[in-house]
Tab-separated table of C-alpha atoms in Angstrom:
chain	number	residue	atom	x	y	z
I	329	UNK	CA	-50.014	74.239	-13.514
I	330	UNK	CA	-49.793	70.689	-12.561
I	331	UNK	CA	-53.369	69.347	-12.591
I	332	UNK	CA	-54.512	67.670	-9.135
I	333	UNK	CA	-54.324	63.858	-9.285
I	334	UNK	CA	-57.605	61.933	-8.621
I	335	UNK	CA	-57.262	60.004	-5.547
I	336	UNK	CA	-58.044	56.385	-4.802
I	337	UNK	CA	-58.257	53.664	-2.447
I	338	UNK	CA	-55.032	52.051	-3.783
I	339	UNK	CA	-52.626	55.034	-4.578
I	340	UNK	CA	-54.239	58.283	-3.430
I	341	UNK	CA	-53.347	57.938	0.425
I	342	UNK	CA	-49.333	57.197	-0.465
I	343	UNK	CA	-49.270	60.394	-2.536
I	344	UNK	CA	-51.511	62.663	-0.335
I	345	UNK	CA	-49.709	65.192	1.944
I	346	UNK	CA	-50.685	64.702	5.473
I	347	UNK	CA	-49.252	65.371	8.766
I	348	UNK	CA	-50.563	62.083	10.354
I	349	UNK	CA	-48.147	59.941	11.961
I	350	UNK	CA	-48.458	56.482	13.387
I	351	UNK	CA	-48.122	56.579	17.071
I	352	UNK	CA	-44.579	55.512	18.821
I	353	UNK	CA	-46.472	52.485	20.390
I	354	UNK	CA	-47.625	51.311	16.886
I	355	UNK	CA	-44.099	51.271	15.824
I	356	UNK	CA	-43.051	49.467	18.788
I	357	UNK	CA	-45.784	47.020	18.085
I	358	UNK	CA	-44.429	46.647	14.523
I	359	UNK	CA	-40.887	45.928	15.746
I	360	UNK	CA	-42.137	43.495	18.282
I	361	UNK	CA	-44.031	41.554	15.424
I	362	UNK	CA	-41.080	41.678	12.989
I	363	UNK	CA	-39.002	39.859	15.719
I	364	UNK	CA	-41.491	37.969	18.373
I	365	UNK	CA	-38.925	35.617	19.750
I	366	UNK	CA	-35.624	35.800	21.087
I	367	UNK	CA	-33.446	34.260	18.502
I	368	UNK	CA	-30.734	32.890	21.076
I	369	UNK	CA	-33.489	31.140	22.880
I	370	UNK	CA	-34.955	29.922	19.855
I	371	UNK	CA	-31.958	28.447	18.642
I	372	UNK	CA	-31.526	26.705	21.965
I	373	UNK	CA	-34.618	24.443	21.475
I	374	UNK	CA	-33.194	20.933	21.756
I	375	UNK	CA	-33.071	18.614	19.010
I	376	UNK	CA	-35.738	16.138	20.653
I	377	UNK	CA	-38.391	19.012	20.777
I	378	UNK	CA	-37.517	19.843	16.871
I	379	UNK	CA	-38.457	16.143	15.518
I	380	UNK	CA	-39.747	13.241	17.371
I	381	UNK	CA	-36.725	10.789	16.387
I	382	UNK	CA	-33.165	10.417	17.562
I	383	UNK	CA	-30.440	8.060	18.295
I	384	UNK	CA	-29.096	7.553	21.833
I	385	UNK	CA	-25.221	6.715	22.342
I	386	UNK	CA	-24.439	4.700	25.139
I	387	UNK	CA	-20.678	5.761	26.231
I	388	UNK	CA	-20.849	3.159	29.349
I	389	UNK	CA	-21.064	0.566	26.432
I	390	UNK	CA	-18.152	1.934	24.488
I	391	UNK	CA	-16.191	1.876	27.877
I	392	UNK	CA	-17.069	-1.812	28.313
I	393	UNK	CA	-16.229	-2.809	24.992
I	394	UNK	CA	-12.556	-1.302	25.304
I	395	UNK	CA	-12.250	-3.218	28.567
I	396	UNK	CA	-13.408	-6.358	26.916
I	397	UNK	CA	-10.834	-5.852	24.217
I	398	UNK	CA	-8.044	-5.087	26.560
I	399	UNK	CA	-8.993	-8.373	28.306
I	400	UNK	CA	-8.163	-10.576	25.312
I	401	UNK	CA	-4.888	-8.594	24.859
I	402	UNK	CA	-1.346	-9.433	26.151
I	403	UNK	CA	-0.077	-6.904	28.564
I	404	UNK	CA	2.115	-4.095	26.812
I	405	UNK	CA	0.061	-4.528	23.497
I	406	UNK	CA	-1.318	-1.397	22.323
I	407	UNK	CA	-4.942	-0.675	21.374
I	408	UNK	CA	-5.952	1.500	18.461
I	409	UNK	CA	-9.554	2.947	18.682
I	410	UNK	CA	-11.029	3.351	15.088
I	411	UNK	CA	-13.184	6.142	14.938
I	412	UNK	CA	-13.360	6.938	11.076
I	413	UNK	CA	-16.891	7.584	9.495
I	414	UNK	CA	-17.831	9.682	12.477
I	415	UNK	CA	-17.028	6.629	14.679
I	416	UNK	CA	-19.289	4.434	12.544
I	417	UNK	CA	-21.916	7.051	13.139
I	418	UNK	CA	-21.820	7.127	16.832
I	419	UNK	CA	-19.898	10.642	16.997
I	420	UNK	CA	-16.170	10.750	16.500
I	421	UNK	CA	-14.969	13.157	18.990
I	422	UNK	CA	-17.143	11.748	22.059
I	423	UNK	CA	-16.487	8.250	21.440
I	424	UNK	CA	-12.440	9.083	20.784
I	425	UNK	CA	-12.582	10.758	24.241
I	426	UNK	CA	-14.337	7.773	26.081
I	427	UNK	CA	-12.028	5.196	24.130
I	428	UNK	CA	-8.968	6.998	25.100
I	429	UNK	CA	-9.991	7.443	28.659
I	430	UNK	CA	-10.955	3.951	28.931
I	431	UNK	CA	-7.596	2.207	27.837
I	432	UNK	CA	-7.033	2.894	24.192
I	433	UNK	CA	-3.715	4.377	23.291
I	434	UNK	CA	-4.208	6.098	19.779
I	435	UNK	CA	-6.966	6.392	17.217
I	436	UNK	CA	-7.208	5.713	13.561
I	437	UNK	CA	-9.465	7.778	11.171
I	438	UNK	CA	-10.087	7.315	7.248
I	439	UNK	CA	-9.492	10.855	6.016
I	440	UNK	CA	-7.643	14.091	6.646
I	441	UNK	CA	-10.700	15.943	7.776
I	442	UNK	CA	-11.574	13.496	10.108
I	443	UNK	CA	-8.255	13.591	11.769
I	444	UNK	CA	-8.298	17.523	11.790
I	445	UNK	CA	-11.894	17.656	13.449
I	446	UNK	CA	-10.554	15.650	16.269
I	447	UNK	CA	-7.507	18.045	16.686
I	448	UNK	CA	-9.652	21.116	16.627
I	449	UNK	CA	-11.559	19.754	19.507
I	450	UNK	CA	-8.229	19.287	21.608
I	451	UNK	CA	-7.589	15.479	21.241
I	452	UNK	CA	-3.813	15.234	21.678
I	453	UNK	CA	-3.438	11.324	21.011
I	454	UNK	CA	-1.472	10.181	18.073
I	455	UNK	CA	-3.837	9.927	15.152
I	456	UNK	CA	-3.113	7.529	12.225
I	457	UNK	CA	-5.063	7.925	8.747
I	458	UNK	CA	-5.411	4.578	7.280
I	459	UNK	CA	-4.850	5.687	3.800
I	460	UNK	CA	-2.526	7.609	1.723
I	461	UNK	CA	-3.943	11.481	1.376
I	462	UNK	CA	-2.980	13.396	-1.879
I	463	UNK	CA	0.342	15.101	-1.459
I	464	UNK	CA	-1.384	18.392	-1.471
I	465	UNK	CA	-2.766	17.808	2.037
I	466	UNK	CA	0.788	17.559	3.325
I	467	UNK	CA	0.497	21.018	5.031
I	468	UNK	CA	-2.705	19.747	7.067
I	469	UNK	CA	-0.841	16.595	8.078
I	470	UNK	CA	1.900	18.668	9.476
I	471	UNK	CA	0.206	21.449	11.132
I	472	UNK	CA	-2.311	18.926	12.679
I	473	UNK	CA	0.374	16.241	13.646
I	474	UNK	CA	-1.645	13.370	11.772
I	475	UNK	CA	0.280	10.285	10.661
I	476	UNK	CA	-0.558	9.109	7.036
I	477	UNK	CA	-0.400	5.751	5.836
I	478	UNK	CA	2.360	5.617	3.105
I	479	UNK	CA	2.779	3.051	0.015
I	480	UNK	CA	3.775	5.507	-2.752
I	481	UNK	CA	7.319	6.920	-3.262
I	482	UNK	CA	5.751	10.047	-4.944
I	483	UNK	CA	3.645	10.876	-1.993
I	484	UNK	CA	6.365	9.911	0.897
I	485	UNK	CA	9.150	12.400	-0.617
I	486	UNK	CA	6.758	15.217	-1.388
I	487	UNK	CA	5.440	14.775	2.211
I	488	UNK	CA	8.974	14.540	3.616
I	489	UNK	CA	10.216	17.484	1.537
I	490	UNK	CA	7.506	19.776	2.704
I	491	UNK	CA	8.196	18.781	6.349
I	492	UNK	CA	12.405	19.277	5.828
I	493	UNK	CA	11.662	22.748	4.560
I	494	UNK	CA	9.991	23.822	7.725
I	495	UNK	CA	12.425	21.889	10.023
I	496	UNK	CA	9.931	19.145	10.714
I	497	UNK	CA	9.696	15.475	11.012
I	498	UNK	CA	7.393	13.437	8.559
I	499	UNK	CA	5.975	10.596	10.504
I	500	UNK	CA	3.998	7.824	8.784
I	501	UNK	CA	2.904	4.157	9.141
I	502	UNK	CA	4.090	1.871	6.167
I	503	UNK	CA	0.989	0.008	4.728
I	504	UNK	CA	1.684	-3.522	3.366
I	505	UNK	CA	-0.194	-5.136	1.008
I	506	UNK	CA	-0.309	-9.180	1.922
I	507	UNK	CA	-3.331	-10.077	-0.225
I	508	UNK	CA	-6.255	-8.065	0.294
I	509	UNK	CA	-4.977	-5.929	-2.749
I	510	UNK	CA	-6.616	-2.517	-1.790
I	511	UNK	CA	-3.750	-0.136	-0.669
I	512	UNK	CA	-0.257	-0.818	0.178
I	513	UNK	CA	3.285	-1.806	-1.202
I	514	UNK	CA	3.153	-5.436	-1.919
I	515	UNK	CA	4.940	-7.403	0.936
I	516	UNK	CA	7.582	-8.989	-1.420
I	517	UNK	CA	8.578	-5.414	-2.582
I	518	UNK	CA	9.055	-3.694	0.865
I	519	UNK	CA	12.797	-3.422	0.731
I	520	UNK	CA	12.979	-2.037	-2.843
I	521	UNK	CA	10.211	0.446	-1.774
I	522	UNK	CA	12.308	1.409	1.516
I	523	UNK	CA	15.554	2.060	-0.865
I	524	UNK	CA	13.365	4.584	-2.708
I	525	UNK	CA	12.417	6.728	0.262
I	526	UNK	CA	14.676	6.250	3.160
I	527	UNK	CA	17.358	8.421	2.061
I	528	UNK	CA	14.930	11.406	3.030
I	529	UNK	CA	16.327	12.552	6.449
I	530	UNK	CA	12.790	14.043	7.266
I	531	UNK	CA	10.936	10.607	7.078
I	532	UNK	CA	10.157	8.796	10.216
I	533	UNK	CA	8.763	5.334	10.163
I	534	UNK	CA	6.562	5.060	13.225
I	535	UNK	CA	4.658	1.841	12.298
I	536	UNK	CA	4.061	-0.999	9.627
I	537	UNK	CA	0.860	-2.739	9.155
I	538	UNK	CA	-1.383	-4.631	6.981
I	539	UNK	CA	-5.187	-5.412	6.761
I	540	UNK	CA	-6.647	-9.014	6.844
I	541	UNK	CA	-9.293	-9.768	4.146
I	542	UNK	CA	-10.790	-13.050	5.857
I	543	UNK	CA	-10.360	-12.733	9.730
I	544	UNK	CA	-13.954	-12.884	9.942
I	545	UNK	CA	-14.189	-16.047	7.710
I	546	UNK	CA	-14.728	-19.461	9.105
I	547	UNK	CA	-11.864	-20.735	6.549
I	548	UNK	CA	-8.594	-19.605	7.472
I	549	UNK	CA	-6.213	-20.611	4.628
I	550	UNK	CA	-6.231	-17.031	3.037
I	551	UNK	CA	-5.753	-15.561	6.622
I	552	UNK	CA	-2.604	-17.791	7.118
I	553	UNK	CA	-1.299	-16.906	3.809
I	554	UNK	CA	-1.537	-13.132	4.868
I	555	UNK	CA	0.043	-13.737	8.091
I	556	UNK	CA	2.911	-15.405	6.717
I	557	UNK	CA	3.685	-12.755	4.093
I	558	UNK	CA	3.563	-9.907	6.685
I	559	UNK	CA	5.741	-12.042	8.817
I	560	UNK	CA	8.220	-12.326	6.099
I	561	UNK	CA	8.139	-8.611	5.278
I	562	UNK	CA	8.686	-7.409	8.811
I	563	UNK	CA	11.602	-10.079	9.240
I	564	UNK	CA	13.028	-8.745	5.939
I	565	UNK	CA	12.943	-5.126	7.049
I	566	UNK	CA	14.709	-6.194	10.500
I	567	UNK	CA	17.391	-7.970	8.509
I	568	UNK	CA	18.128	-4.931	6.510
I	569	UNK	CA	18.277	-2.704	9.503
I	570	UNK	CA	15.255	-0.867	9.325
I	571	UNK	CA	12.946	-0.533	12.395
I	572	UNK	CA	9.426	-1.177	11.470
I	573	UNK	CA	7.993	0.887	14.308
I	574	UNK	CA	4.642	-0.471	15.838
I	575	UNK	CA	3.694	-3.550	14.050
I	576	UNK	CA	0.060	-4.087	13.718
I	577	UNK	CA	-2.366	-6.279	11.718
I	578	UNK	CA	-5.193	-7.150	13.857
I	579	UNK	CA	-8.815	-6.081	13.288
I	580	UNK	CA	-11.707	-6.690	15.583
I	581	UNK	CA	-12.131	-10.319	14.306
I	582	UNK	CA	-8.421	-11.096	14.649
I	583	UNK	CA	-8.239	-9.476	17.911
I	584	UNK	CA	-10.665	-12.016	19.491
I	585	UNK	CA	-9.908	-14.996	17.350
I	586	UNK	CA	-6.241	-15.030	16.819
I	587	UNK	CA	-3.986	-13.731	19.462
I	588	UNK	CA	-0.746	-14.611	17.633
I	589	UNK	CA	-1.245	-11.834	15.424
I	590	UNK	CA	-1.719	-9.211	18.166
I	591	UNK	CA	1.921	-7.957	17.658
I	592	UNK	CA	2.251	-4.297	18.896
I	593	UNK	CA	-0.878	-3.065	18.669
I	594	UNK	CA	-4.475	-4.101	17.785
I	595	UNK	CA	-7.121	-1.900	15.910
I	596	UNK	CA	-10.717	-2.154	17.426
I	597	UNK	CA	-13.099	-1.115	14.726
I	598	UNK	CA	-16.647	-2.396	14.732
I	599	UNK	CA	-16.256	-4.238	17.980
I	600	UNK	CA	-15.556	-0.986	19.808
I	601	UNK	CA	-19.152	-0.218	19.083
I	602	UNK	CA	-20.593	-3.448	20.442
I	603	UNK	CA	-20.807	-5.538	17.271
I	604	UNK	CA	-19.399	-8.946	16.589
I	605	UNK	CA	-17.357	-9.199	13.529
I	606	UNK	CA	-18.427	-12.791	12.706
I	607	UNK	CA	-20.427	-15.478	14.325
I	608	UNK	CA	-17.171	-17.173	15.900
I	609	UNK	CA	-16.577	-14.352	18.221
I	610	UNK	CA	-19.893	-14.634	19.913
I	611	UNK	CA	-18.606	-17.092	22.328
I	612	UNK	CA	-15.219	-15.151	22.882
I	613	UNK	CA	-16.336	-12.111	23.931
I	614	UNK	CA	-19.066	-10.179	25.658
I	615	UNK	CA	-19.708	-6.709	23.543
I	616	UNK	CA	-22.401	-4.460	24.206
I	617	UNK	CA	-23.951	-2.406	21.351
I	618	UNK	CA	-23.827	1.526	22.114
I	619	UNK	CA	-26.555	2.600	19.601
I	620	UNK	CA	-30.262	2.895	20.150
I	621	UNK	CA	-32.702	4.677	17.707
I	622	UNK	CA	-36.147	5.930	19.149
I	623	UNK	CA	-39.058	7.907	17.923
I	624	UNK	CA	-42.202	9.335	19.155
I	625	UNK	CA	-45.814	8.480	17.477
I	626	UNK	CA	-46.739	11.481	15.434
I	627	UNK	CA	-50.151	10.027	14.252
I	628	UNK	CA	-52.497	7.449	15.140
I	629	UNK	CA	-55.499	6.172	13.381
I	630	UNK	CA	-57.969	3.360	12.755
I	631	UNK	CA	-57.669	2.128	9.042
I	632	UNK	CA	-60.722	0.589	7.670
I	633	UNK	CA	-60.441	-3.221	6.479
I	634	UNK	CA	-58.785	-3.414	2.918
I	635	UNK	CA	-57.739	0.139	2.676
I	636	UNK	CA	-54.071	0.699	2.134
I	637	UNK	CA	-51.255	2.243	3.763
I	638	UNK	CA	-48.251	4.266	2.214
I	639	UNK	CA	-46.896	4.449	-1.074
I	640	UNK	CA	-48.185	1.684	-3.697
I	641	UNK	CA	-50.699	0.666	-1.072
I	642	UNK	CA	-48.684	-2.832	-0.739
I	643	UNK	CA	-50.061	-3.336	2.783
I	644	UNK	CA	-53.938	-3.548	3.359
I	645	UNK	CA	-55.640	-3.490	6.835
I	646	UNK	CA	-57.015	-6.346	8.118
I	647	UNK	CA	-59.150	-4.353	10.239
I	648	UNK	CA	-59.156	-4.183	14.251
I	649	UNK	CA	-55.677	-2.396	13.941
I	650	UNK	CA	-54.370	1.048	14.641
I	651	UNK	CA	-51.638	2.409	12.187
I	652	UNK	CA	-49.255	4.582	13.815
I	653	UNK	CA	-46.726	6.866	12.168
I	654	UNK	CA	-43.441	8.006	13.313
I	655	UNK	CA	-41.007	10.716	11.741
I	656	UNK	CA	-38.300	8.297	10.747
I	657	UNK	CA	-37.499	7.064	7.190
I	658	UNK	CA	-35.074	6.029	4.733
I	659	UNK	CA	-33.544	9.671	4.790
I	660	UNK	CA	-32.694	8.746	8.371
I	661	UNK	CA	-30.891	5.356	7.610
I	662	UNK	CA	-33.968	3.318	8.127
I	663	UNK	CA	-33.314	1.182	4.916
I	664	UNK	CA	-36.424	1.246	2.489
I	665	UNK	CA	-35.814	-2.237	1.885
I	666	UNK	CA	-36.742	-3.112	5.231
I	667	UNK	CA	-40.409	-2.119	4.491
I	668	UNK	CA	-42.764	-4.783	6.081
I	669	UNK	CA	-39.674	-6.745	7.208
I	670	UNK	CA	-38.827	-5.340	10.364
I	671	UNK	CA	-40.514	-4.984	13.987
I	672	UNK	CA	-40.763	-2.048	16.211
I	673	UNK	CA	-41.207	-2.071	20.072
I	674	UNK	CA	-44.156	-0.244	21.871
I	675	UNK	CA	-44.523	-0.501	25.508
I	676	UNK	CA	-42.504	-3.640	25.734
I	677	UNK	CA	-44.484	-5.555	22.773
I	678	UNK	CA	-43.291	-5.901	19.268
I	679	UNK	CA	-45.322	-4.245	16.488
I	680	UNK	CA	-44.774	-4.867	12.666
I	681	UNK	CA	-43.728	-2.136	10.557
I	682	UNK	CA	-45.963	-1.885	7.566
I	683	UNK	CA	-46.346	-0.257	4.224
I	684	UNK	CA	-43.388	1.011	2.290
I	685	UNK	CA	-40.750	3.049	4.466
I	686	UNK	CA	-40.976	6.940	3.296
I	687	UNK	CA	-38.083	8.930	3.065
I	688	UNK	CA	-39.002	11.009	6.381
I	689	UNK	CA	-41.830	8.837	7.933
I	690	UNK	CA	-42.943	5.172	8.315
I	691	UNK	CA	-45.756	3.208	9.803
I	692	UNK	CA	-46.278	0.560	12.196
I	693	UNK	CA	-49.493	-1.581	12.938
I	694	UNK	CA	-50.916	-2.174	16.612
I	695	UNK	CA	-53.239	-4.928	16.735
I	696	UNK	CA	-56.393	-4.108	18.774
I	697	UNK	CA	-57.447	-7.798	19.170
I	698	UNK	CA	-56.926	-9.804	22.355
I	699	UNK	CA	-55.084	-12.890	22.354
I	700	UNK	CA	-55.295	-15.049	25.549
I	701	UNK	CA	-52.736	-13.469	28.283
I	702	UNK	CA	-51.507	-10.825	25.454
I	703	UNK	CA	-52.150	-7.546	26.624
I	704	UNK	CA	-53.967	-4.978	24.608
I	705	UNK	CA	-51.901	-1.795	23.664
I	706	UNK	CA	-53.507	1.596	23.359
I	707	UNK	CA	-50.909	3.739	21.312
I	708	UNK	CA	-51.218	7.599	21.511
I	709	UNK	CA	-49.363	10.400	19.783
I	710	UNK	CA	-46.235	11.104	21.682
I	711	UNK	CA	-45.690	7.509	22.858
I	712	UNK	CA	-41.882	6.516	22.512
I	713	UNK	CA	-41.430	3.774	19.965
I	714	UNK	CA	-38.088	1.708	20.197
I	715	UNK	CA	-36.832	1.095	16.657
I	716	UNK	CA	-33.166	-0.300	17.798
I	717	UNK	CA	-33.021	-1.440	21.404
I	718	UNK	CA	-34.911	-3.382	23.776
I	719	UNK	CA	-37.757	-2.888	26.145
I	720	UNK	CA	-38.614	-5.803	28.599
I	721	UNK	CA	-38.160	-9.120	26.417
I	722	UNK	CA	-38.404	-7.397	23.353
I	723	UNK	CA	-35.185	-6.722	21.291
I	724	UNK	CA	-34.823	-4.910	17.802
I	725	UNK	CA	-31.159	-4.933	16.772
I	726	UNK	CA	-29.286	-3.484	13.866
I	727	UNK	CA	-27.485	-6.772	13.339
I	728	UNK	CA	-31.009	-8.271	12.520
I	729	UNK	CA	-31.616	-5.555	10.239
I	730	UNK	CA	-28.282	-6.126	8.556
I	731	UNK	CA	-28.865	-9.859	8.354
I	732	UNK	CA	-32.271	-8.910	6.513
I	733	UNK	CA	-30.500	-6.762	4.227
I	734	UNK	CA	-27.550	-9.015	3.395
I	735	UNK	CA	-25.163	-6.243	4.484
I	736	UNK	CA	-23.201	-5.643	7.536
I	737	UNK	CA	-23.986	-3.520	10.537
I	738	UNK	CA	-21.438	-0.837	9.822
I	739	UNK	CA	-23.431	0.432	6.880
I	740	UNK	CA	-26.588	0.886	8.994
I	741	UNK	CA	-24.889	2.631	11.754
I	742	UNK	CA	-23.488	4.972	9.499
I	743	UNK	CA	-26.663	5.679	7.809
I	744	UNK	CA	-28.722	6.106	11.197
I	745	UNK	CA	-26.398	9.112	11.875
I	746	UNK	CA	-26.685	11.036	8.817
I	747	UNK	CA	-29.636	13.199	9.915
I	748	UNK	CA	-30.844	11.876	13.424
I	749	UNK	CA	-29.603	13.885	16.480
I	750	UNK	CA	-27.483	12.165	18.785
I	751	UNK	CA	-28.103	12.045	22.838
I	752	UNK	CA	-25.045	10.690	24.795
I	753	UNK	CA	-26.032	8.882	28.132
């Protein structure tokens, strides 16, 4: 006979025989507690309600910049919109569609995956990959109708052979190295290179291009050398009976500065997004930046005199200031090296960013003192702060940040897009 087990408050009731049951209403309550929200409705909460920091992309600025580029190009010259690196952080699909509807003829990307993304979204325009991908990517090139750049015989023949096996053509653009020494067949070797690949019936040369290293520099001797080498290579191809296809060399700087090198097509990169490639183009073109960055204040406090703010406590409160926090940091593209070196805009007035910029947050200072006609600010949690953009007479630009960091706008635009949601207006 099994001895009856002593019951206790922790184990007994779990083993005790009983006819007791929870009521059905209790079961229903438990089920509701386990899933208190409708998942589809929760997932539909908009990005700006999840975190108070975001990017706005002005598509009308993209349209304007395409029109402005077109205004500088001769009739019949094609325009290639460069949308690599997720359209320099602006969103490849939306920018590509806007550029094409505004007058661009084709698109350029840097990687196979970037081209595939555009195709999967239904974009049918010609897409050029501005580099030579691995030969193993050839099935993707053919399946998604992407044109690679070519500068090695090994890749060209592997790509062509796969195309031929499937009864397809293998279109490509020939990349020439005229002095930048990054990629490309050396211009003086172009005929020798073509002899190595031109026997293959599947290869289809659609274009020939080079890239200028100094089109954005004040001194143009090296630029002129590259132009002469490119022209000599194109002439050699034609003399040998080879049609170079679409001849293109002009980037944004050359498009606005050097109309003689527009040839058959220009490639619009950084200026598509409203940035000047060099100081010399400011008087030549009216460009409109498309990216703006905003955040809302998440905390607002009065910090006593001499107390510090953020890591390292490098900034100390002078008193009579409010320290406001926004959920934006170097993890979102606001470079840490800008700590204490940039301004934000609140209610039309500049406010100095203070303390070290953190990964996810940073702070700025609002002076509570009154100076003559200067309007006193009263910051509150939820107020919108302009990090990049304008309000009233106050303007904060990516160009200013890039100058402060001794870098270029390209890098900062791409960085801002890494984590911040994009809103298109």
